[in-house]
Amino acid sequence: MSEFAGALDSAGGEAGKRDDAGGEAEIVVGAEDAIDNTFRETTKLVIKQKFEPLEALANAAANAVGMDALGALGEVANKYDAFTDDGGLKFRTVETSEYCGLTGRCCCRPNHKLQLHVYQEGNEVMYLDRGCKCGQCFSCHECCRQEMKVHMGPGEGEMIAHIMEPSMGGGLSPTLQVMDRDGNDVATIKANATCCIGGICCDHTFTVEDPQGNSMGKIVKERPDGIGQFAKELVSDADVFSMDVPKDMDPKKKAAMFSALHLIDYWLFESEGEVNVDIVNGQCSFKCCDLYCFGCVCPCSCTLGQTHP
């Protein structure tokens, strides 16, 4: 309506503002209905990250000449599809972020500033906002702690959840706290692992519990289910996750868990492929896992080939 604002009289302008407010309210109500209707009957979702061939190629080329950092030049925004366990498409999630800049993908992956837009049938039903963090270091300060805000509808609408890594990152097991918009604890998400996380050959489970310690489901980073998926994960960051929740859980809590799953991917599983082949230096390395301690993530790799004195 702003296009025609100059042609409206003051009374008409006020009416236009009321119409805009009503339209925004309808969008928020529509998003709330979509979240409620979609998640209410949901007990399991399978989330698949889209494989990006050009990103994998750029990373492989950088590794081949012994200049891993150049792989960042091929970094593209992530995309995810969420399916029901029978294969029906529920959501499509698309990242928006700067390519360059101090908090962009090229400089700060995978800890760059980003927004995730969650679509259902072409309509944006959720907006997830994550700021740039130091990442991969001890979580002793807020600037080093992973964080995501979950909003309903397009843009920064009503906030329905706030996800935060606790101080010192949960000790020896990666941990996230989920809070409602008023800051009340809703759930704790904790890796079913001690000191060691990641690796391509096994499932990685994150248990979800309410403040009383009762189970609220689980999030699983799944191991490859075939040669094709295994090859993709070797050369890219295209992972597969699943989320299991009780049918009677509040749909907004399910939406918060769905959002936390994406934060876990960026935080712990966004390394650019598990294998590096350095042709120039005659070396090949394979990442076995990540060592985790108080928020600090340190890759543990096995290297074959020439060594330099």
XYZ file of C-alpha atoms in Angstrom:
309
model
C 0.000 0.000 0.000
C 2.977 2.337 0.472
C 3.122 2.823 -3.338
C -0.169 4.700 -3.209
C 0.336 6.444 0.127
C 0.787 9.828 -1.515
C -2.613 9.586 -3.167
C -4.484 8.753 0.010
C -6.013 11.265 2.350
C -5.271 11.051 6.060
C -8.367 8.969 6.805
C -7.579 6.602 3.975
C -3.957 6.397 5.159
C -5.056 5.352 8.608
C -7.346 2.749 7.101
C -4.437 1.487 5.011
C -2.303 1.129 8.129
C -5.069 -0.860 9.781
C -5.292 -3.074 6.690
C -1.527 -3.657 6.768
C -1.692 -4.547 10.446
C -4.554 -6.911 9.714
C -2.582 -8.482 6.869
C 0.437 -9.012 9.101
C -1.800 -10.543 11.747
C -3.265 -12.905 9.159
C 0.259 -13.966 8.119
C 1.228 -14.689 11.733
C -2.009 -16.578 12.372
C -1.440 -18.538 9.153
C 2.094 -19.443 10.225
C 0.868 -20.478 13.674
C -1.804 -22.661 12.097
C 0.773 -24.222 9.761
C 3.116 -25.020 12.658
C 0.252 -26.391 14.737
C -1.269 -28.480 11.957
C 2.035 -29.799 10.648
C 3.715 -30.675 13.912
C 0.655 -31.833 15.858
C 0.579 -35.311 14.308
C 4.325 -35.519 13.699
C 6.301 -38.208 15.506
C 9.296 -38.448 13.186
C 11.010 -36.255 10.591
C 13.998 -37.041 8.391
C 16.034 -33.966 7.429
C 18.372 -34.174 4.446
C 20.858 -31.470 3.544
C 21.147 -30.806 -0.175
C 24.389 -31.914 -1.803
C 26.184 -29.007 -3.507
C 28.513 -30.329 -6.281
C 30.302 -27.013 -6.877
C 31.041 -26.631 -3.167
C 32.443 -30.165 -3.012
C 34.523 -29.531 -6.134
C 35.967 -26.280 -4.755
C 36.871 -27.976 -1.504
C 38.492 -30.935 -3.296
C 40.492 -28.613 -5.557
C 41.758 -26.605 -2.567
C 42.786 -29.789 -0.776
C 44.543 -31.115 -3.871
C 46.954 -28.165 -3.953
C 47.510 -28.126 -0.198
C 45.556 -24.897 0.410
C 42.515 -25.968 2.415
C 41.517 -22.382 3.238
C 40.706 -21.719 -0.429
C 37.826 -24.172 -0.134
C 35.894 -21.409 1.625
C 35.637 -19.590 -1.708
C 33.189 -22.250 -2.883
C 31.017 -22.172 0.235
C 27.317 -21.852 -0.605
C 24.259 -21.365 1.584
C 22.781 -24.582 2.943
C 19.427 -26.034 1.942
C 17.498 -28.772 3.732
C 14.407 -30.855 3.018
C 12.376 -32.370 5.863
C 10.375 -35.513 5.155
C 8.001 -37.694 7.117
C 9.191 -41.264 7.631
C 7.049 -42.352 4.659
C 8.855 -39.910 2.345
C 6.331 -37.048 2.248
C 7.907 -33.579 2.029
C 6.993 -31.424 5.041
C 9.361 -28.454 5.000
C 12.075 -26.872 2.904
C 14.680 -24.828 4.789
C 16.870 -22.275 3.001
C 19.817 -20.381 4.450
C 20.434 -16.726 3.700
C 23.806 -15.244 4.667
C 26.508 -12.928 3.381
C 29.217 -14.459 1.228
C 31.935 -11.968 2.151
C 32.281 -9.636 5.094
C 33.614 -10.143 8.607
C 30.718 -12.439 9.540
C 30.158 -14.010 6.101
C 30.448 -17.618 4.926
C 33.771 -17.120 3.164
C 35.521 -15.837 6.275
C 33.730 -17.461 9.195
C 32.229 -20.809 8.097
C 30.682 -22.684 9.831
C 30.209 -20.049 12.568
C 29.002 -17.263 10.269
C 25.910 -15.132 10.827
C 22.897 -16.647 9.071
C 19.138 -16.854 8.838
C 17.160 -19.971 8.003
C 13.775 -19.631 6.321
C 11.446 -22.613 6.745
C 8.848 -22.992 3.999
C 5.780 -25.170 3.689
C 4.110 -25.250 0.277
C 5.873 -21.998 -0.628
C 4.835 -20.107 2.515
C 7.391 -19.120 5.146
C 6.241 -20.547 8.472
C 9.399 -20.127 10.588
C 12.435 -17.863 10.669
C 15.582 -18.983 12.499
C 18.263 -16.422 13.338
C 21.830 -17.264 14.380
C 24.495 -14.664 15.049
C 28.186 -15.064 14.274
C 30.101 -16.823 17.057
C 33.770 -17.527 17.693
C 33.027 -21.251 17.673
C 35.232 -24.295 18.228
C 36.710 -22.727 21.364
C 35.968 -22.979 25.092
C 32.466 -21.647 25.758
C 33.432 -19.352 28.596
C 31.866 -16.199 27.155
C 28.626 -15.435 25.345
C 30.488 -14.636 22.110
C 31.686 -18.261 22.011
C 28.346 -19.922 22.850
C 26.119 -21.191 20.065
C 22.732 -19.465 19.927
C 19.614 -19.421 17.780
C 16.302 -17.549 18.020
C 13.193 -19.164 16.565
C 10.450 -16.940 15.188
C 7.021 -17.773 13.834
C 6.120 -16.604 10.357
C 8.300 -14.621 7.937
C 10.937 -12.323 9.377
C 11.244 -11.527 13.050
C 7.674 -12.299 14.024
C 6.631 -13.742 17.358
C 9.561 -15.536 19.007
C 8.614 -19.037 20.085
C 11.965 -20.337 21.350
C 15.503 -19.330 22.254
C 18.229 -21.980 21.962
C 21.535 -21.424 23.764
C 24.687 -23.363 24.486
C 25.230 -23.289 28.275
C 28.336 -21.807 29.835
C 31.278 -24.157 29.224
C 29.230 -26.069 26.678
C 27.896 -28.788 28.941
C 31.296 -30.086 30.009
C 32.387 -33.174 28.086
C 29.106 -33.660 26.177
C 27.751 -31.087 23.678
C 24.645 -29.528 25.217
C 21.977 -26.992 24.247
C 19.347 -25.334 26.422
C 15.925 -24.614 24.877
C 13.870 -21.797 26.414
C 10.521 -20.260 25.596
C 10.133 -16.597 24.656
C 9.948 -15.634 28.351
C 13.254 -17.343 29.157
C 11.761 -20.336 30.942
C 13.564 -23.650 30.456
C 11.733 -25.986 28.092
C 14.245 -28.709 27.298
C 17.868 -29.789 27.457
C 19.448 -31.391 24.401
C 22.568 -33.403 25.172
C 24.797 -35.639 23.078
C 24.827 -39.269 24.084
C 28.630 -39.163 23.954
C 31.573 -38.131 26.111
C 34.569 -36.234 24.718
C 34.173 -37.758 21.249
C 31.621 -36.613 18.653
C 31.306 -36.831 14.899
C 32.756 -39.374 12.544
C 31.060 -40.951 9.574
C 30.670 -44.596 10.546
C 28.019 -44.479 13.267
C 24.869 -42.707 14.414
C 25.207 -39.777 16.822
C 22.286 -39.397 19.200
C 21.217 -36.311 21.136
C 18.680 -36.956 23.887
C 16.023 -34.363 24.703
C 14.696 -34.013 28.258
C 12.353 -31.599 29.992
C 13.441 -29.717 33.159
C 12.208 -32.636 35.294
C 14.399 -35.111 33.400
C 11.586 -36.771 31.424
C 12.294 -37.841 27.856
C 10.988 -35.583 25.088
C 12.479 -37.503 22.177
C 15.799 -37.528 20.383
C 17.760 -36.046 17.488
C 20.051 -38.349 15.520
C 22.760 -37.536 13.012
C 22.492 -40.720 10.965
C 25.346 -42.699 9.476
C 25.288 -43.133 5.679
C 22.768 -45.749 4.581
C 24.507 -46.673 1.333
C 27.538 -46.156 -0.898
C 26.058 -43.047 -2.507
C 25.409 -41.257 0.782
C 28.780 -42.415 2.125
C 30.539 -40.847 -0.880
C 28.606 -37.577 -0.447
C 29.619 -37.273 3.190
C 33.244 -38.011 2.350
C 33.481 -35.032 0.014
C 30.853 -32.619 1.368
C 28.854 -31.554 4.413
C 25.560 -33.034 3.136
C 24.320 -34.859 6.251
C 21.120 -36.701 7.151
C 19.336 -36.225 10.489
C 16.210 -37.637 12.069
C 14.010 -36.294 14.856
C 11.719 -38.443 17.014
C 9.164 -36.823 19.309
C 6.058 -37.940 21.245
C 2.831 -37.377 19.342
C 1.229 -35.407 22.183
C 4.070 -32.878 22.557
C 3.208 -29.197 22.099
C 3.729 -28.337 18.392
C 5.819 -25.275 19.316
C 8.186 -27.477 21.327
C 8.497 -29.756 18.308
C 9.272 -26.694 16.196
C 11.988 -25.707 18.705
C 13.539 -29.189 18.470
C 13.415 -28.990 14.676
C 15.290 -25.679 14.866
C 17.857 -27.027 17.349
C 18.616 -29.843 14.907
C 19.815 -27.302 12.343
C 21.934 -25.500 14.938
C 23.567 -28.833 15.856
C 24.436 -29.403 12.203
C 26.214 -26.053 11.854
C 27.888 -26.420 15.231
C 29.248 -29.965 15.023
C 28.793 -31.494 11.568
C 29.553 -28.783 9.041
C 33.173 -29.735 8.329
C 33.812 -29.761 4.592
C 34.050 -33.503 3.968
C 35.650 -36.248 6.024
C 38.510 -36.986 3.602
C 41.210 -34.708 2.125
C 43.551 -35.679 -0.701
C 46.603 -33.399 -0.999
C 48.212 -34.243 -4.352
C 50.947 -31.604 -4.094
C 52.304 -32.895 -0.788
C 51.418 -36.533 -1.412
C 49.157 -36.846 1.608
C 45.706 -38.205 2.367
C 43.870 -37.519 5.608
C 40.634 -38.871 7.043
C 38.778 -37.254 9.937
C 37.982 -39.930 12.495
C 35.979 -37.755 14.891
C 35.979 -34.492 16.830
C 37.248 -34.272 20.390
C 34.935 -32.164 22.554
C 35.701 -30.470 25.853
C 33.780 -27.552 27.419
C 32.689 -26.236 24.025
C 36.060 -26.653 22.332
C 35.915 -28.826 19.202
C 39.177 -30.285 17.932
C 39.257 -32.572 14.856
C 41.069 -35.875 15.220
C 42.442 -37.067 11.867
C 44.544 -39.897 10.507
C 47.113 -38.825 7.873
C 48.941 -41.033 5.401
C 51.798 -40.002 3.124
C 54.793 -37.732 3.309
C 55.596 -35.852 6.465
C 57.616 -32.654 6.719
C 60.394 -32.228 9.259
